[in-house]
Coordinates of C-alpha atoms and ligand atoms in Angstrom, one line a residue:
X1 CA -2.8 -26.2 0.3
X2 CA -5.3 -23.6 -0.9
X3 CA -6.3 -20.4 0.8
X4 CA -9.1 -18.1 -0.2
X5 CA -8.5 -14.5 0.9
X6 CA -10.9 -11.7 1.0
X7 CA -9.9 -8.0 1.2
X8 CA -12.5 -5.2 1.7
X9 CA -10.7 -2.7 3.9
X10 CA -11.2 0.4 1.8
X11 CA -12.7 0.8 -1.7
X12 CA -11.5 -2.3 -3.4
X13 CA -13.5 -5.6 -3.2
X14 CA -10.9 -8.3 -3.7
X15 CA -10.6 -12.1 -3.5
X16 CA -7.8 -14.4 -4.3
X17 CA -6.9 -18.1 -4.2
X18 CA -3.3 -18.9 -3.4
X19 CA -1.7 -22.4 -3.7
X20 CA 1.1 -23.3 -1.3
X21 CA 1.8 -19.7 -0.3
X22 CA 3.2 -18.6 -3.7
X23 CA 1.2 -19.8 -6.7
X24 CA -1.6 -17.3 -7.4
X25 CA -4.5 -19.2 -8.9
X26 CA -6.7 -16.2 -9.1
X27 CA -6.6 -12.5 -8.0
X28 CA -9.8 -10.6 -8.6
X29 CA -10.1 -6.9 -7.7
X30 CA -13.2 -4.9 -8.3
X31 CA -12.4 -1.2 -7.8
X32 CA -15.1 1.3 -6.8
X33 CA -13.1 4.4 -8.0
X34 CA -15.8 5.4 -10.4
X35 CA -18.4 5.8 -7.6
X36 CA -16.2 7.9 -5.4
X37 CA -14.6 10.1 -8.1
X38 CA -17.2 12.8 -8.2
X39 CA -16.9 13.3 -4.4
X40 CA -13.1 13.8 -4.6
X41 CA -12.5 11.0 -2.1
X42 CA -13.9 7.8 -0.6
X43 CA -17.3 8.1 0.9
X44 CA -17.4 5.3 3.5
X45 CA -21.1 4.7 3.3
X46 CA -21.0 4.2 -0.5
X47 CA -17.9 1.9 -0.1
X48 CA -19.7 -0.3 2.3
X49 CA -22.8 -0.6 0.1
X50 CA -20.7 -1.4 -2.9
X51 CA -18.9 -4.1 -1.1
X52 CA -22.2 -5.7 -0.2
X53 CA -23.1 -5.7 -3.9
X54 CA -19.8 -7.0 -5.1
X55 CA -18.6 -9.4 -2.5
X56 CA -20.4 -12.6 -3.6
X57 CA -19.7 -12.2 -7.4
X58 CA -16.0 -11.3 -6.6
X59 CA -15.6 -14.4 -4.4
X60 CA -17.3 -16.6 -7.0
X61 CA -15.1 -15.3 -9.8
X62 CA -11.9 -16.0 -7.7
X63 CA -13.1 -19.5 -7.1
X64 CA -14.1 -20.1 -10.7
X65 CA -10.8 -18.7 -12.0
X66 CA -8.8 -20.9 -9.6
X67 CA -11.0 -23.9 -10.7
X68 CA -11.3 -25.2 -7.1
X69 CA -14.5 -26.1 -5.3
X70 CA -15.2 -24.3 -2.0
X71 CA -14.9 -27.6 0.0
X72 CA -11.3 -28.1 -1.3
X73 CA -10.1 -24.9 0.4
X74 CA -7.9 -25.3 3.4
X75 CA -8.6 -22.0 5.1
X76 CA -10.4 -18.7 4.6
X77 CA -8.4 -15.5 5.2
X78 CA -9.7 -12.0 5.6
X79 CA -8.5 -8.5 6.4
X80 CA -9.9 -7.4 9.8
X81 CA -8.2 -4.0 10.0
X82 CA -7.1 -1.3 9.8
X83 CA -9.6 0.3 7.4
X84 CA -13.1 1.7 7.1
X85 CA -15.3 -0.1 9.6
X86 CA -18.3 -0.5 7.3
X87 CA -16.1 -1.9 4.5
X88 CA -14.2 -4.3 6.9
X89 CA -17.5 -5.7 8.2
X90 CA -18.7 -6.8 4.8
X91 CA -15.5 -8.9 4.1
X92 CA -15.4 -10.3 7.6
X93 CA -19.0 -11.4 7.5
X94 CA -18.5 -13.2 4.1
X95 CA -15.3 -14.9 5.3
X96 CA -16.9 -16.0 8.6
X97 CA -19.9 -17.5 6.8
X98 CA -17.8 -19.3 4.3
X99 CA -15.3 -20.7 6.8
X100 CA -18.2 -21.9 9.0
X101 CA -20.0 -23.5 6.1
X102 CA -17.0 -25.4 4.8
X103 CA -15.7 -26.1 8.4
X104 CA -12.3 -24.7 7.7
X105 CA -10.2 -22.3 9.8
X106 CA -10.7 -18.5 9.6
X107 CA -7.5 -16.5 9.5
X108 CA -7.7 -12.8 10.3
X109 CA -5.0 -10.7 8.6
X110 CA -3.8 -7.2 9.4
X111 CA -4.0 -5.2 6.1
X112 CA -0.5 -3.6 6.7
X113 CA 1.0 -7.1 7.2
X114 CA -0.7 -8.0 3.9
X115 CA 1.0 -5.1 2.1
X116 CA 4.4 -6.2 3.5
X117 CA 3.8 -9.8 2.3
X118 CA 3.2 -8.5 -1.3
X119 CA 7.0 -8.6 -1.3
X120 CA 7.0 -12.3 -0.8
X121 CA 5.0 -12.8 -3.9
X122 CA 7.9 -11.4 -6.0
X123 CA 10.2 -13.9 -7.6
X124 CA 13.4 -12.7 -5.9
X125 CA 12.3 -13.4 -2.3
X126 CA 14.0 -16.4 -0.8
X127 CA 12.5 -18.1 2.3
X128 CA 15.4 -18.7 4.7
X129 CA 14.5 -22.4 5.2
X130 CA 14.4 -23.2 1.5
X131 CA 17.5 -24.8 0.0
X132 CA 16.3 -24.4 -3.6
X133 CA 18.0 -21.1 -4.3
X134 CA 20.4 -21.3 -7.2
X135 CA 21.1 -17.6 -7.2
X136 CA 21.4 -15.2 -4.2
X137 CA 18.0 -13.8 -3.3
X138 CA 16.6 -11.4 -0.8
X139 CA 15.4 -12.7 2.6
X140 CA 14.8 -11.7 6.2
X141 CA 15.6 -9.3 7.8
X142 CA 14.5 -6.5 5.5
X143 CA 13.2 -2.9 5.9
X144 CA 9.9 -2.1 4.3
X145 CA 8.8 1.4 3.4
X146 CA 5.0 1.0 3.7
X147 CA 3.3 3.9 1.9
X148 CA -0.4 3.9 1.4
X149 CA -3.4 6.2 1.5
X150 CA -3.6 5.8 5.3
X151 CA -0.1 4.9 6.4
X152 CA 3.5 5.9 6.0
X153 CA 6.0 3.9 8.0
X154 CA 9.4 2.1 7.9
X155 CA 9.0 -1.4 9.3
X156 CA 11.9 -3.6 10.3
X157 CA 10.7 -7.0 9.2
X158 CA 12.7 -9.5 11.3
X159 CA 11.0 -12.7 10.3
X160 CA 7.5 -14.0 9.6
X161 CA 5.1 -12.1 11.8
X162 CA 8.0 -10.2 13.6
X163 CA 7.8 -6.5 13.0
X164 CA 9.2 -3.4 14.5
X165 CA 8.0 0.0 13.3
X166 CA 11.0 2.3 13.4
X167 CA 9.5 5.3 11.7
X168 CA 6.1 6.7 10.9
X169 CA 4.3 9.8 9.8
X170 CA 3.5 12.3 12.4
X171 CA 0.5 13.7 10.4
X172 CA -0.6 12.9 6.9
X173 CA 0.2 9.7 5.0
X174 CA 2.2 10.1 1.7
X175 CA -0.8 8.8 -0.3
X176 CA -3.1 11.3 1.5
X177 CA -0.7 14.1 0.5
X178 CA -0.8 13.0 -3.2
X179 CA -4.6 12.9 -3.1
X180 CA -4.9 16.3 -1.4
X181 CA -2.5 18.0 -3.7
X182 CA -4.3 16.6 -6.7
X183 CA -7.6 18.0 -5.3
X184 CA -6.0 21.4 -4.9
X185 CA -5.0 21.3 -8.5
X186 CA -8.4 20.1 -9.6
X187 CA -6.8 16.9 -11.1
X188 CA -9.3 14.3 -10.0
X189 CA -9.2 11.2 -7.7
X190 CA -7.2 9.2 -6.8
X191 CA -4.4 11.7 -7.0
X192 CA -1.4 9.4 -6.9
X193 CA -1.6 7.9 -10.4
X194 CA -2.5 11.3 -11.9
X195 CA 0.3 13.2 -10.3
X196 CA 2.7 10.3 -11.2
X197 CA 1.7 10.7 -14.9
X198 CA 1.9 14.5 -15.0
X199 CA 5.1 14.7 -13.1
X200 CA 6.9 12.8 -15.9
X201 CA 6.5 15.8 -18.1
X202 CA 7.3 18.5 -15.6
X203 CA 10.5 20.0 -14.2
X204 CA 11.2 18.6 -10.7
X205 CA 13.3 21.6 -9.8
X206 CA 11.0 24.4 -11.0
X207 CA 9.3 24.9 -7.6
X208 CA 11.3 24.7 -4.4
X209 CA 9.5 22.7 -1.7
X210 CA 11.4 22.1 1.5
X211 CA 12.1 18.4 2.3
X212 CA 10.1 17.7 5.4
X213 CA 11.7 16.5 8.7
X214 CA 15.1 15.5 7.2
X215 CA 17.0 16.8 10.3
X216 CA 18.6 14.2 12.5
X217 CA 16.3 14.9 15.5
X218 CA 13.3 13.4 13.6
X219 CA 15.0 10.1 13.0
X220 CA 13.0 8.0 10.6
X221 CA 9.7 9.8 11.1
X222 CA 7.9 11.6 8.4
X223 CA 5.5 14.6 8.0
X224 CA 3.5 15.5 4.9
X225 CA 1.0 18.0 6.0
X226 CA 3.6 20.9 5.6
X227 CA 4.3 20.2 2.0
X228 CA 0.6 19.9 1.2
X229 CA 0.1 23.3 2.7
X230 CA 3.1 24.6 0.8
X231 CA 1.5 23.5 -2.4
X232 CA -1.8 25.1 -1.4
X233 CA 0.0 28.4 -0.6
X234 CA 2.0 28.3 -3.8
X235 CA -1.2 27.8 -5.9
X236 CA -3.1 30.5 -4.0
X237 CA -0.2 33.0 -4.4
X238 CA 0.2 32.3 -8.1
X239 CA -3.5 32.6 -8.8
X240 CA -3.7 35.9 -6.8
X241 CA -0.7 37.3 -8.7
X242 CA -2.5 36.4 -12.0
X243 CA -5.7 37.7 -10.4
X244 CA -7.5 34.4 -11.1
X245 CA -9.7 32.9 -8.3
X246 CA -8.5 29.2 -8.4
X247 CA -6.0 26.7 -9.5
X248 CA -8.0 26.3 -12.7
X249 CA -6.2 29.4 -13.9
X250 CA -2.8 27.7 -13.8
X251 CA -1.8 26.5 -17.2
X252 CA -1.1 22.8 -17.9
X253 CA 2.6 23.3 -18.1
X254 CA 2.7 25.0 -14.7
X255 CA 0.6 22.2 -13.2
X256 CA 3.0 19.6 -14.5
X257 CA 5.9 21.5 -12.9
X258 CA 4.2 21.7 -9.5
X259 CA 3.3 17.9 -9.7
X260 CA 6.9 17.1 -10.6
X261 CA 8.4 19.3 -7.8
X262 CA 6.0 18.0 -5.2
X263 CA 6.5 14.3 -6.1
X264 CA 10.3 14.7 -6.3
X265 CA 10.4 16.2 -2.8
X266 CA 8.2 13.4 -1.3
X267 CA 10.0 10.6 -3.1
X268 CA 13.5 11.7 -2.3
X269 CA 12.6 12.2 1.4
X270 CA 11.0 8.7 1.6
X271 CA 13.9 6.9 -0.1
X272 CA 16.7 8.7 1.7
X273 CA 15.2 8.0 5.1
X274 CA 14.8 4.3 4.2
X275 CA 18.4 4.1 2.9
X276 CA 19.7 5.8 6.1
X277 CA 17.8 3.4 8.3
X278 CA 19.3 0.4 6.3
X279 CA 22.8 1.8 6.8
X280 CA 22.3 2.5 10.5
X281 CA 20.8 -0.9 11.2
X282 CA 23.2 -2.8 8.9
X283 CA 20.3 -4.3 7.0
X284 CA 21.0 -5.3 3.4
X285 CA 17.6 -5.5 1.9
X286 CA 14.9 -2.8 1.6
X287 CA 11.4 -3.2 0.1
X288 CA 8.3 -1.2 -0.8
X289 CA 4.7 -1.8 0.0
X290 CA 1.3 0.0 -0.2
X291 CA -0.5 2.0 -2.9
X292 CA 2.2 4.7 -3.3
X293 CA 4.7 2.0 -4.1
X294 CA 3.0 1.9 -7.5
X295 CA 4.7 5.4 -8.1
X296 CA 7.1 5.1 -11.0
X297 CA 9.6 7.7 -9.7
X298 CA 9.7 5.9 -6.3
X299 CA 10.4 2.6 -7.9
X300 CA 13.0 4.0 -10.2
X301 CA 14.8 6.2 -7.6
X302 CA 14.9 3.4 -5.0
X303 CA 16.3 1.0 -7.6
X304 CA 19.1 3.5 -8.5
X305 CA 19.9 4.4 -4.9
X306 CA 20.0 0.7 -3.8
X307 CA 22.4 -0.1 -6.7
X308 CA 24.6 2.8 -5.5
X309 CA 24.5 1.7 -1.9
X310 CA 25.0 -2.0 -2.6
X311 CA 21.6 -2.9 -1.2
X312 CA 19.1 -5.5 -2.4
X313 CA 15.7 -4.2 -3.3
X314 CA 12.3 -5.9 -3.3
X315 CA 9.6 -4.1 -5.2
X316 CA 6.2 -5.8 -5.6
X317 CA 4.7 -5.9 -9.1
X318 CA 2.1 -3.2 -9.8
X319 CA -0.9 -5.5 -9.2
X320 CA 0.3 -6.2 -5.7
X321 CA 1.2 -2.6 -4.8
X322 CA -2.3 -1.4 -4.4
X323 CA -5.0 -3.2 -2.4
X324 CA -5.5 -6.8 -3.4
X325 CA -6.3 -10.1 -1.8
X326 CA -3.3 -12.2 -3.0
X327 CA -1.1 -10.4 -0.4
X328 CA -3.6 -11.2 2.3
X329 CA -3.6 -14.9 1.3
X330 CA 0.2 -14.9 1.3
X331 CA 0.4 -13.5 4.9
X332 CA -2.3 -16.0 5.9
X333 CA -0.3 -18.9 4.5
X334 CA 2.5 -18.2 7.0
X335 CA -0.1 -17.7 9.8
X336 CA -1.5 -21.1 8.9
X337 CA 1.9 -22.7 9.3
X338 CA 2.1 -21.1 12.8
X339 CA -1.5 -22.3 13.5
X340 CA -2.6 -18.7 14.1
X341 CA -6.3 -19.1 13.5
X342 CA -9.0 -16.7 14.4
X343 CA -12.3 -17.4 16.3
X344 CA -15.6 -16.8 14.5
X345 CA -16.2 -13.9 16.8
X346 CA -13.3 -12.0 15.3
X347 CA -14.1 -8.3 15.3
X348 CA -13.2 -5.7 12.6
X349 CA -10.7 -3.1 14.0
X350 CA -10.6 0.2 12.2
X351 CA -7.3 1.3 13.8
X352 CA -5.6 -2.0 14.1
X353 CA -1.8 -1.6 14.6
X354 CA 0.9 -3.7 13.0
Ligands
KG4_401 O1 -2.6 0.8 -0.4 P1 -3.7 1.5 -1.1 O2 -4.2 0.9 -2.4 O3 -4.9 1.7 -0.1 C1 -4.7 2.0 1.2 O4 -4.5 1.0 2.0 O5 -4.7 3.2 1.6 O6 -3.1 3.0 -1.3 C2 -3.9 4.0 -1.9 C3 -3.1 5.2 -2.1 C4 -3.9 6.4 -2.6 O7 -3.6 7.5 -1.8 C5 -3.3 6.7 -4.0 O8 -3.3 8.0 -4.4 C6 -1.9 6.1 -3.9 O9 -2.0 5.0 -3.0 N1 -1.3 5.8 -5.2 C7 -0.3 6.4 -5.7 C8 0.0 5.8 -7.0 N2 -1.0 4.8 -7.1 C9 -1.8 4.8 -6.0 N3 0.5 7.4 -5.2 C10 1.5 7.8 -6.0 N4 1.8 7.3 -7.2 C11 1.0 6.3 -7.7 N5 1.3 5.8 -9.0
ZN402 ZN1 -3.8 -0.7 1.4

């Protein structure tokens, strides 16, 4: 059972061939970061054009690496939302053409669902129906902290395809906050990995940023626009005091401290809400998904807190944290089992919900 999946929701052109839902035969990701860097963020028009250039070679590479001819595929899966509309269209057109030409089903996958399914590609996930487990493994239900450039949510994953969003950001996504803070500090794009690296050498307690929306009344919801503004204000105040015009005047040591303090505040807020939700709902397994789940402090802190709380913890490997097509293929495998196929008139949906 072989599924080819295509993912082009944002600025990564990706294709993957997955065998029997878990064996990754190929996972090709062509990132466009270089082309967007100088603009300090993704330019949707450039992203769409680059996808057009890259889509055929990326699919061909995934097929070659998997060493399987097109006509031996059992289905073609594709992300149809949420994402940038111009980017989604490119992947969707390629997937439709391919599915039609080899006369195999098309499976439209929600990008957020794909991120959640990255957890099923980790070796310690146990499908409930499988009797092969020799050691205890994680399984349904679990809570997933989905943190990416466009989303921040806590999802109660009850079973395959059964989700309930129990918390979400009321403004900026966590990844967006990382990217914006990096921009304020003139660090480059994308901000997440740069702040992650610099934060390791800074003091997380040097600048006091208030943990956002931790009061009970906010439940499991998040907010990150306040802390972003707090960083902007801190930088402006410090620069003014030193009578310098911009953050370029801050020394490297000071910048590392700001990164460390900002990151620590965001990570502790995210993890503590997730743990609280697990306690309240009596759910024993928590997991991470989305680009921000590549963050080293988030991975470490969640692992430590789960050990303290006696919770199981699923963390996708780095290559499946950020956008990729293997996670889309994995979600599609279970849709295939449920015969959830899509019509060739499937439309891209920029604001598709989980
Ligand atoms: O899931 P993703 O690849 O694309 C979206 O679906 O949005 O997530 C991209 C986001 C960006 O905001 C990026 O800065 C952030 O993930 N990110 C990180 C790290 N690596 C990527 N944030 C914090 N720490 C990282 N190591
Ligand atoms: Zn994503």
